[in-house]
XYZ file of C-alpha atoms in Angstrom:
626
model
C -144.452 51.822 99.841
C -143.494 55.398 100.782
C -141.560 55.992 103.972
C -144.745 57.005 105.794
C -146.327 53.668 104.888
C -148.771 55.032 102.272
C -148.975 53.533 98.763
C -146.844 55.043 95.995
C -148.683 56.607 92.970
C -148.080 53.618 90.679
C -149.306 51.266 93.412
C -152.449 53.364 93.838
C -153.116 53.238 90.107
C -152.728 49.453 90.065
C -155.078 49.088 93.027
C -157.635 51.437 91.482
C -157.631 49.324 88.312
C -157.976 46.185 90.394
C -160.862 47.712 92.361
C -162.609 48.798 89.161
C -162.339 45.282 87.782
C -163.585 43.655 90.975
C -166.635 45.914 91.114
C -167.216 45.331 87.415
C -167.505 41.584 87.740
C -169.702 41.874 90.814
C -171.169 44.554 93.014
C -171.372 42.342 96.048
C -167.772 42.862 97.122
C -168.080 44.707 100.385
C -166.738 48.226 99.868
C -165.232 48.637 103.287
C -163.459 45.319 102.876
C -161.857 46.417 99.595
C -160.824 49.781 100.948
C -159.485 48.093 104.035
C -157.289 45.992 101.798
C -156.265 49.163 99.970
C -155.012 50.614 103.232
C -153.418 47.337 104.273
C -156.262 46.564 106.697
C -158.065 43.572 105.222
C -159.768 42.593 108.464
C -163.443 43.389 108.998
C -164.530 46.015 111.492
C -165.082 44.585 114.958
C -168.575 43.226 115.505
C -169.203 42.655 111.771
C -170.907 39.327 111.092
C -168.632 36.805 109.441
C -171.610 35.979 107.220
C -171.378 39.384 105.565
C -167.754 38.903 104.569
C -167.527 38.583 100.818
C -164.520 37.525 98.796
C -163.993 38.068 95.065
C -162.113 35.778 92.740
C -161.081 37.705 89.646
C -159.996 34.640 87.738
C -163.269 32.728 87.989
C -165.237 31.643 84.946
C -168.345 33.769 84.241
C -169.965 31.322 81.829
C -171.481 28.787 84.231
C -175.157 28.266 83.494
C -178.356 28.191 85.486
C -180.665 25.203 85.227
C -181.645 24.825 81.601
C -185.300 25.502 82.402
C -184.514 29.083 83.327
C -183.483 29.932 79.800
C -180.413 32.030 80.774
C -177.461 31.640 78.445
C -174.936 33.886 80.247
C -176.020 34.693 83.802
C -174.023 36.296 86.567
C -171.877 33.578 88.100
C -172.513 34.674 91.662
C -170.965 31.799 93.588
C -167.598 31.883 91.847
C -167.104 35.493 92.925
C -168.541 35.302 96.428
C -167.669 32.770 99.064
C -170.650 32.985 101.411
C -171.654 30.110 103.607
C -174.258 29.391 106.231
C -173.475 26.613 108.704
C -170.623 25.626 106.435
C -169.375 23.145 109.000
C -172.559 21.131 108.650
C -173.355 18.805 105.789
C -176.319 19.644 103.550
C -179.381 17.705 104.690
C -180.669 15.429 101.950
C -184.448 15.146 102.093
C -185.791 11.715 101.096
C -189.035 11.143 99.200
C -192.084 10.640 101.383
C -193.939 7.367 101.112
C -196.196 7.172 98.062
C -199.169 7.262 100.446
C -198.437 10.999 100.835
C -198.577 11.764 97.112
C -201.917 13.539 97.555
C -201.173 14.961 101.009
C -202.903 18.167 102.067
C -201.423 18.818 105.538
C -204.099 21.134 106.956
C -207.035 19.247 105.430
C -206.039 15.718 106.321
C -209.078 13.456 106.556
C -207.693 11.325 109.393
C -206.860 14.357 111.515
C -210.219 15.926 110.698
C -212.089 13.023 112.289
C -210.907 14.206 115.704
C -212.954 17.401 115.439
C -216.691 18.056 115.847
C -218.991 17.474 112.902
C -221.293 20.382 113.692
C -220.944 23.241 111.204
C -218.483 21.011 109.312
C -215.695 21.878 111.725
C -214.016 18.561 110.999
C -213.528 19.633 107.371
C -211.979 23.013 108.166
C -208.248 23.738 108.495
C -206.553 21.632 111.169
C -202.796 21.724 110.654
C -200.281 19.172 111.938
C -198.374 19.810 115.145
C -194.601 20.307 115.014
C -194.164 16.639 115.894
C -196.330 15.614 112.917
C -194.552 17.699 110.279
C -193.051 15.696 107.433
C -189.368 16.164 106.693
C -189.530 14.560 103.283
C -190.499 15.417 99.701
C -194.048 14.650 98.564
C -193.629 12.456 95.465
C -195.336 12.823 92.126
C -197.133 9.666 90.981
C -195.430 7.366 88.480
C -195.795 8.557 84.870
C -196.543 12.146 85.932
C -196.618 14.492 82.937
C -196.494 18.260 82.633
C -200.081 19.545 82.351
C -201.489 20.610 79.028
C -200.687 24.163 77.963
C -203.417 26.754 78.472
C -206.024 27.060 76.976
C -206.001 23.361 76.042
C -205.718 22.529 79.748
C -209.184 23.962 80.352
C -210.560 20.922 78.527
C -207.942 18.211 79.174
C -205.795 16.755 81.949
C -203.589 13.673 82.185
C -205.110 10.759 84.055
C -201.687 9.813 85.487
C -201.471 13.155 87.302
C -204.761 12.732 89.212
C -205.636 9.034 88.987
C -209.250 9.335 90.171
C -212.154 8.219 87.979
C -214.843 8.594 90.650
C -216.232 11.883 89.321
C -216.536 10.516 85.796
C -218.792 7.790 87.212
C -220.716 9.674 89.901
C -221.303 12.764 87.735
C -221.595 10.987 84.384
C -225.121 12.261 83.748
C -224.110 15.845 84.549
C -221.157 15.726 82.120
C -218.564 17.140 84.529
C -215.681 14.953 83.444
C -214.995 12.075 81.072
C -212.140 9.594 80.756
C -210.704 9.275 77.250
C -207.765 6.889 77.142
C -204.859 8.376 79.110
C -206.554 11.707 79.734
C -209.583 13.373 81.235
C -211.830 15.627 79.207
C -213.916 18.398 80.772
C -216.966 19.064 78.568
C -217.990 22.092 80.634
C -221.121 20.480 82.032
C -222.582 20.932 85.480
C -225.505 19.822 87.561
C -227.497 22.981 86.840
C -226.125 23.752 83.384
C -226.787 20.744 81.155
C -226.181 22.906 78.056
C -222.709 23.678 79.366
C -221.096 26.401 81.468
C -220.745 28.697 78.472
C -224.481 28.781 77.782
C -225.205 29.068 81.515
C -223.012 32.168 81.764
C -224.772 33.634 78.721
C -228.061 33.126 80.574
C -226.664 35.085 83.536
C -225.382 37.847 81.269
C -228.858 38.216 79.782
C -230.150 39.048 83.277
C -227.341 41.210 84.712
C -224.365 42.965 83.050
C -221.300 40.836 83.688
C -219.292 41.262 80.478
C -218.940 45.052 80.266
C -216.018 45.216 82.709
C -218.187 46.026 85.730
C -217.802 42.515 87.134
C -214.214 41.326 87.427
C -213.842 39.239 90.609
C -216.163 36.370 91.486
C -216.362 33.639 94.094
C -217.837 30.196 93.440
C -218.877 28.306 96.583
C -218.870 24.513 96.258
C -217.325 24.818 92.825
C -217.179 21.217 91.560
C -214.418 21.068 88.933
C -214.743 24.869 88.477
C -216.195 24.868 84.964
C -218.098 28.063 85.824
C -214.823 29.769 86.706
C -213.085 28.240 83.694
C -215.543 29.716 81.203
C -215.697 33.086 82.980
C -212.012 33.565 82.186
C -212.639 34.199 78.499
C -214.938 37.020 79.616
C -212.115 38.594 81.662
C -213.737 37.577 84.960
C -211.479 36.018 87.596
C -213.275 33.581 89.890
C -212.000 32.220 93.169
C -213.472 28.726 93.202
C -213.434 26.657 96.365
C -214.784 23.385 97.695
C -213.928 21.099 100.634
C -211.163 18.534 100.549
C -212.876 15.498 99.052
C -212.418 12.035 100.434
C -211.874 10.772 96.886
C -213.285 13.085 94.198
C -210.519 15.745 94.161
C -212.699 18.466 92.630
C -210.451 21.426 93.476
C -207.428 19.461 92.331
C -209.001 18.986 88.904
C -209.720 22.722 88.725
C -206.087 23.609 89.383
C -204.843 20.939 86.995
C -206.995 22.638 84.359
C -205.272 25.960 85.034
C -208.310 27.469 86.768
C -208.000 29.419 90.050
C -209.192 27.360 93.030
C -208.371 26.436 96.606
C -209.611 24.056 99.270
C -212.177 25.722 101.503
C -215.741 25.680 102.766
C -218.319 27.657 104.673
C -218.135 26.082 108.117
C -217.601 28.002 111.332
C -214.755 30.333 110.333
C -214.624 33.277 107.982
C -213.346 32.659 104.475
C -209.706 33.868 104.110
C -210.676 36.912 102.042
C -211.138 40.569 102.997
C -214.436 42.433 103.181
C -215.809 43.946 99.966
C -213.661 41.660 97.791
C -215.905 40.112 95.121
C -218.149 41.680 92.503
C -220.193 38.493 92.195
C -220.839 35.359 94.279
C -222.284 32.124 92.918
C -223.809 28.878 94.148
C -224.962 26.245 91.684
C -226.430 23.338 93.643
C -223.654 23.817 96.192
C -225.885 22.343 98.934
C -224.963 24.996 101.503
C -227.723 25.529 104.104
C -227.971 29.264 103.505
C -230.799 29.856 105.956
C -229.278 27.883 108.857
C -227.596 29.412 111.927
C -229.595 32.628 111.563
C -228.407 32.997 107.977
C -224.739 32.923 109.004
C -223.454 31.746 105.613
C -225.307 34.396 103.644
C -224.026 36.937 106.160
C -220.465 35.814 105.338
C -221.158 36.146 101.610
C -222.424 39.646 102.364
C -219.131 40.454 104.136
C -216.966 39.529 101.149
C -219.329 40.955 98.505
C -218.639 44.430 97.158
C -221.271 47.175 97.433
C -223.619 46.620 94.506
C -222.340 43.065 94.046
C -224.528 40.152 92.940
C -225.366 36.818 94.529
C -226.495 34.129 92.077
C -228.275 30.942 93.167
C -229.326 28.013 91.022
C -230.441 24.571 92.137
C -232.496 23.731 95.192
C -234.744 25.393 96.168
C -234.957 27.608 93.049
C -237.708 26.463 90.663
C -238.801 23.845 93.178
C -242.267 23.570 91.618
C -240.658 21.978 88.553
C -237.892 19.908 90.141
C -239.144 18.796 93.555
C -239.760 15.188 92.553
C -236.283 14.793 91.045
C -234.754 16.311 94.164
C -236.612 13.742 96.275
C -237.931 16.379 98.654
C -241.412 17.584 99.476
C -242.916 20.737 98.026
C -243.469 22.100 101.528
C -239.841 21.558 102.511
C -238.501 23.301 99.409
C -240.952 26.186 99.652
C -239.964 26.746 103.271
C -236.268 26.738 102.314
C -236.748 29.348 99.612
C -238.890 31.511 101.882
C -236.165 31.351 104.543
C -233.469 32.388 102.042
C -235.640 35.257 100.832
C -236.098 36.411 104.425
C -232.375 36.357 105.228
C -231.570 38.254 102.013
C -234.182 40.841 102.915
C -232.703 41.268 106.409
C -229.318 41.849 104.760
C -230.979 44.667 102.791
C -230.371 42.845 99.512
C -232.679 43.461 96.581
C -233.923 40.551 94.508
C -233.120 41.496 90.917
C -234.713 38.620 89.052
C -235.789 34.994 89.191
C -236.009 33.407 85.776
C -235.723 29.774 84.791
C -233.191 28.087 87.049
C -231.589 31.348 88.200
C -232.314 33.697 91.079
C -230.171 36.830 91.507
C -229.929 39.270 94.414
C -227.951 42.516 94.649
C -226.232 43.999 97.695
C -226.926 47.719 98.254
C -224.233 50.210 97.233
C -224.254 51.655 100.758
C -225.984 51.156 104.107
C -227.796 54.461 104.513
C -231.269 52.973 104.042
C -230.295 49.726 105.748
C -229.204 51.530 108.913
C -232.618 53.161 109.122
C -234.317 49.775 108.790
C -232.045 48.182 111.384
C -233.358 50.491 114.084
C -236.603 48.487 114.000
C -235.139 45.061 113.332
C -233.335 42.772 115.747
C -231.438 40.260 113.595
C -228.933 40.439 112.180
C -227.644 43.627 113.774
C -224.701 45.650 112.482
C -221.313 44.402 113.709
C -219.710 46.631 116.323
C -216.067 45.662 115.736
C -213.879 47.322 113.128
C -212.212 44.090 111.965
C -214.173 43.574 108.746
C -211.094 42.314 106.866
C -209.837 40.025 109.648
C -210.282 36.531 108.282
C -207.503 34.252 109.489
C -208.914 31.689 111.933
C -211.660 34.115 112.855
C -215.118 32.786 113.656
C -218.003 34.024 111.552
C -220.289 36.538 113.227
C -224.069 36.633 112.885
C -224.021 40.367 112.259
C -223.841 42.536 109.155
C -220.431 43.961 108.314
C -221.061 47.713 108.050
C -220.032 49.438 104.842
C -217.927 52.615 104.967
C -220.009 55.708 105.589
C -221.267 57.822 102.682
C -222.645 61.340 102.412
C -225.550 60.644 100.043
C -227.750 57.677 98.991
C -226.177 57.446 95.518
C -222.584 57.168 96.709
C -220.836 53.797 96.519
C -219.516 52.893 99.958
C -215.746 52.671 100.002
C -215.505 54.260 96.550
C -216.575 53.303 93.041
C -214.246 51.171 90.913
C -213.223 51.675 87.315
C -214.231 49.001 84.828
C -211.802 46.254 83.900
C -209.092 46.486 82.632
C -208.618 50.138 83.650
C -209.050 49.278 87.329
C -205.909 47.118 87.329
C -203.641 50.189 87.223
C -205.916 52.863 88.682
C -205.203 53.945 92.255
C -207.609 51.801 94.353
C -210.173 53.542 96.589
C -208.652 52.072 99.755
C -205.480 53.992 98.942
C -207.105 57.238 97.793
C -209.181 57.267 100.979
C -206.052 56.931 103.117
C -207.292 53.777 104.831
C -204.061 51.847 104.096
C -201.521 53.364 106.447
C -198.272 54.409 104.793
C -199.470 53.719 101.234
C -200.071 56.795 99.080
C -201.154 57.183 95.463
C -197.573 58.128 94.608
C -196.200 54.946 96.186
C -198.795 52.881 94.344
C -197.771 54.314 90.975
C -194.092 53.851 91.813
C -194.819 50.240 92.716
C -196.451 49.697 89.316
C -193.402 51.109 87.541
C -191.058 48.970 89.639
C -192.923 45.767 88.811
C -193.011 46.597 85.122
C -189.213 46.723 85.244
C -188.981 43.541 87.299
C -191.208 41.487 85.008
C -189.176 42.650 82.034
C -186.149 41.226 83.834
C -187.926 38.050 84.928
C -188.968 37.115 81.409
C -185.264 36.894 80.553
C -184.592 34.750 83.610
C -187.576 32.411 83.181
C -187.920 31.611 79.492
C -191.127 29.572 80.002
C -192.985 32.763 80.886
C -192.772 34.341 77.445
C -193.368 30.929 75.818
C -196.724 30.420 77.556
C -195.543 27.355 79.503
C -196.515 28.805 82.876
C -200.141 29.018 83.961
C -200.664 28.791 87.753
C -198.616 31.398 89.619
C -198.412 32.223 93.334
C -197.047 35.392 94.924
C -196.289 34.482 98.544
C -195.973 38.105 99.684
C -198.132 40.072 97.262
C -198.092 43.530 98.886
C -200.068 45.769 96.450
C -200.459 43.140 93.722
C -197.947 44.801 91.402
C -196.444 41.448 90.410
C -199.847 40.136 89.284
C -200.691 43.374 87.476
C -197.433 43.368 85.537
C -198.035 39.716 84.573
C -201.562 40.386 83.304
C -200.372 40.519 79.699
C -199.293 36.867 79.919
C -201.650 33.827 79.876
C -201.286 33.283 83.627
C -203.323 33.847 86.768
C -201.833 34.741 90.135
C -202.839 33.636 93.631
C -201.894 36.766 95.582
C -201.094 35.777 99.153
C -200.890 38.367 101.916
C -199.271 36.991 105.076
C -201.814 36.857 107.888
C -201.752 39.783 110.311
C -199.693 41.913 107.913
C -199.471 45.581 108.726
C -200.620 47.160 106.565
C -203.168 44.647 105.275
C -203.159 45.090 101.493
C -205.346 42.206 100.272
C -208.356 44.494 99.903
C -206.290 46.696 97.573
C -205.469 43.666 95.429
C -209.157 42.812 95.042
C -210.000 46.424 94.202
C -207.471 46.149 91.374
C -209.372 43.153 89.990
C -207.111 40.337 91.166
C -207.705 37.501 93.618
C -205.841 36.169 96.621
C -206.022 34.920 100.195
C -204.582 35.387 103.646
C -202.026 32.818 104.782
C -199.604 32.156 107.620
C -196.570 30.555 105.971
C -195.691 28.703 109.160
C -198.562 26.470 108.015
C -199.437 24.696 104.774
C -201.491 26.374 102.057
C -204.987 25.070 101.266
C -204.173 23.364 98.005
C -203.253 19.972 96.614
C -199.702 18.897 95.751
C -198.193 19.956 92.406
C -200.619 22.770 91.634
C -198.354 25.758 90.823
C -195.899 26.324 87.964
C -194.204 29.422 89.356
C -193.883 30.719 92.919
C -192.636 34.207 93.702
C -191.206 34.716 97.196
C -190.156 38.317 97.735
C -188.935 38.962 101.274
C -190.938 36.040 102.651
C -188.069 34.447 104.527
C -186.940 37.684 106.131
C -190.466 37.853 107.567
C -190.631 34.260 108.803
C -187.049 33.245 109.644
C -187.513 34.187 113.302
C -191.051 32.814 113.571
C -190.685 29.213 112.453
C -188.262 26.786 110.846
C -187.938 27.954 107.234
C -187.075 24.396 106.207
C -190.759 23.516 106.523
C -191.776 26.535 104.436
C -189.448 25.323 101.680
C -190.792 21.774 101.961
C -194.309 23.198 101.626
C -193.231 25.094 98.517
C -191.856 21.825 97.138
C -195.204 20.135 97.865
C -197.265 22.643 95.895
C -194.754 23.199 93.084
C -195.055 21.098 89.962
C -192.052 19.068 88.761
C -189.816 21.407 86.725
C -191.605 24.367 88.308
C -189.702 27.553 89.112
C -189.301 29.654 92.259
C -188.055 33.246 92.298
C -186.725 34.255 95.710
C -185.893 37.910 96.419
C -183.993 38.732 99.603
C -180.660 39.779 101.040
C -177.735 37.526 100.230
C -177.416 35.987 103.699
C -181.014 34.770 103.592
C -180.713 33.487 100.023
C -177.584 31.506 100.842
C -179.384 29.919 103.776
C -182.321 29.057 101.503
C -179.972 27.594 98.906
C -178.240 25.427 101.490
C -181.627 23.835 102.206
C -182.960 23.560 98.648
C -179.722 21.909 97.526
C -180.919 18.932 99.569
C -184.402 19.038 98.005
C -183.497 18.015 94.444
C -183.702 21.651 93.353
C -181.219 23.338 91.048
C -180.595 26.980 91.836
C -178.436 29.994 91.192
C -178.121 33.420 92.796
C -178.267 36.229 90.258
C -178.141 39.987 90.392
C -180.968 42.380 91.150
C -182.583 43.892 88.038
C -181.059 47.272 88.882
C -177.546 45.848 88.742
C -174.840 44.342 90.953
C -174.717 47.150 93.522
C -178.144 46.428 95.040
C -177.907 44.524 98.324
C -181.045 42.538 97.406
C -180.398 39.572 95.127
C -182.457 36.916 93.375
C -182.261 33.170 93.865
C -183.706 31.370 90.878
C -184.567 27.735 91.597
C -186.025 24.872 89.597
C -187.599 21.744 91.056
C -186.160 18.817 89.126
C -188.417 16.207 87.557
C -188.715 12.981 89.514
C -191.545 10.625 90.438
C -192.233 7.871 92.919
C -191.204 4.395 91.942
C -194.046 2.354 90.472
C -195.692 0.168 93.080
C -195.592 -3.433 91.804
C -198.650 -4.241 93.879
C -200.555 -1.117 92.767
């Protein structure tokens, strides 16, 4: 040292070399900490969180590997360079397996809990989540002999019996050809109650009546979907259907759909709005879904109208359509069926829908492209009136309203309310109308295009982290914080589909943008369970989710929910600041997950990092008495 206490030139050169090396092996060394050491002041500034203090070990081995399922041969060895800890004085909590009775547990659609609620409007079958005292602090087990699902597209037609050991549908729906048991697997012939020639031929019949394969129709919703064969066969026509049905007491219809690799979730038309924004779907469908469309002043058709895009179609087959031919088989009187159809026609007319065609077993209506003419008619008509509130997209635990959701105003009768959409696939990357109109606060066309470019870069990085992605071994994907849907758009070249989740009450609310791009999703509060069965997703993306929720609820239960819906050997990609990721890792280490923190795609200097985790394969012990 010089007499004044400053470093001599040769000491400075040595320290510069050391600093260059440290930053080369990892960009997470805190700069002020290093420079403090340079000046002989290694202590942190006063008030700095001890959690942010990062050490660097220059002699550590850089060749440690991530879980083999990630496919990384030489990743950043984050932990060996950075000694971060959260609650280091506490032991890691080891989460035990739940009892095998919980293997099919759906927390917010539990049949026993549902019995406590009224049966009117099917309220007992809606979402009723467990209280804090009822939350499980254990891992939902896979059944004995669980196998990885078939690879898409083979999974559309086959599923392993051991994964969903329920034969009820193959017996109850044997005549309709929904599902068959063949040895150790199920086969899905593509049949349905109203399409005995198969879903493929049924969709061809629809296409002969309205144009659904020219890219105009991209998003669809199937109410009371069965095993989602309609949605399954729409996929080869580049149409993405959100299929939903109630939680069955034994038939597990939605579960079969997801096992097949077809988009679906548990849900029903009861008393609350569906968890989708207004003007979301290009087409809605009911094939013998047994929904009382004319009841409650047409409330359920009014809800379909809310989520249907301007110019969108509603397709109905089954009772009461073609009642003159089928009334005896339906075991109902001609008068009863005629009255039902007349009532549906009346509600559709009051919604200002136009009946396009009724041919064979199909009846199709079309929603107007704007409400100019409808508003004139409403001045002389009492029910349903136009809604007065401006919360058309609000759909999280919000009661349905017996009023028509008004469309955005237009200047002429030929203008599409809210803006016309490009045909698929161009619409996936075109600036959505909700952004061009300025209705999404803080989101501009420039930001949208920048987001697309960012996700293109990220997916290029992800495919090196998660080798199954490029090998076609991933099918069902969830984005827990989807923002503008850039993750789903960048993945569209792979054989996957993405459930884009927008946290409830987000500001801004971007789910409508995602639907305008041609993708599907739902609102969700991650302090509660998602409306799906266990083991239904191969890959979950969680970008910034825990920064949002860490002060709202115990993140341990969010991670346990992720474990419930993730398939054995499934992958999770967490993106967040290091402190949050270390906290997450301290929990998942007790959940039979293998994980590793790796660098941001832009390099080691970005404060955001990635935690890549894999759920290990394990199953419940075989029950000797089972």
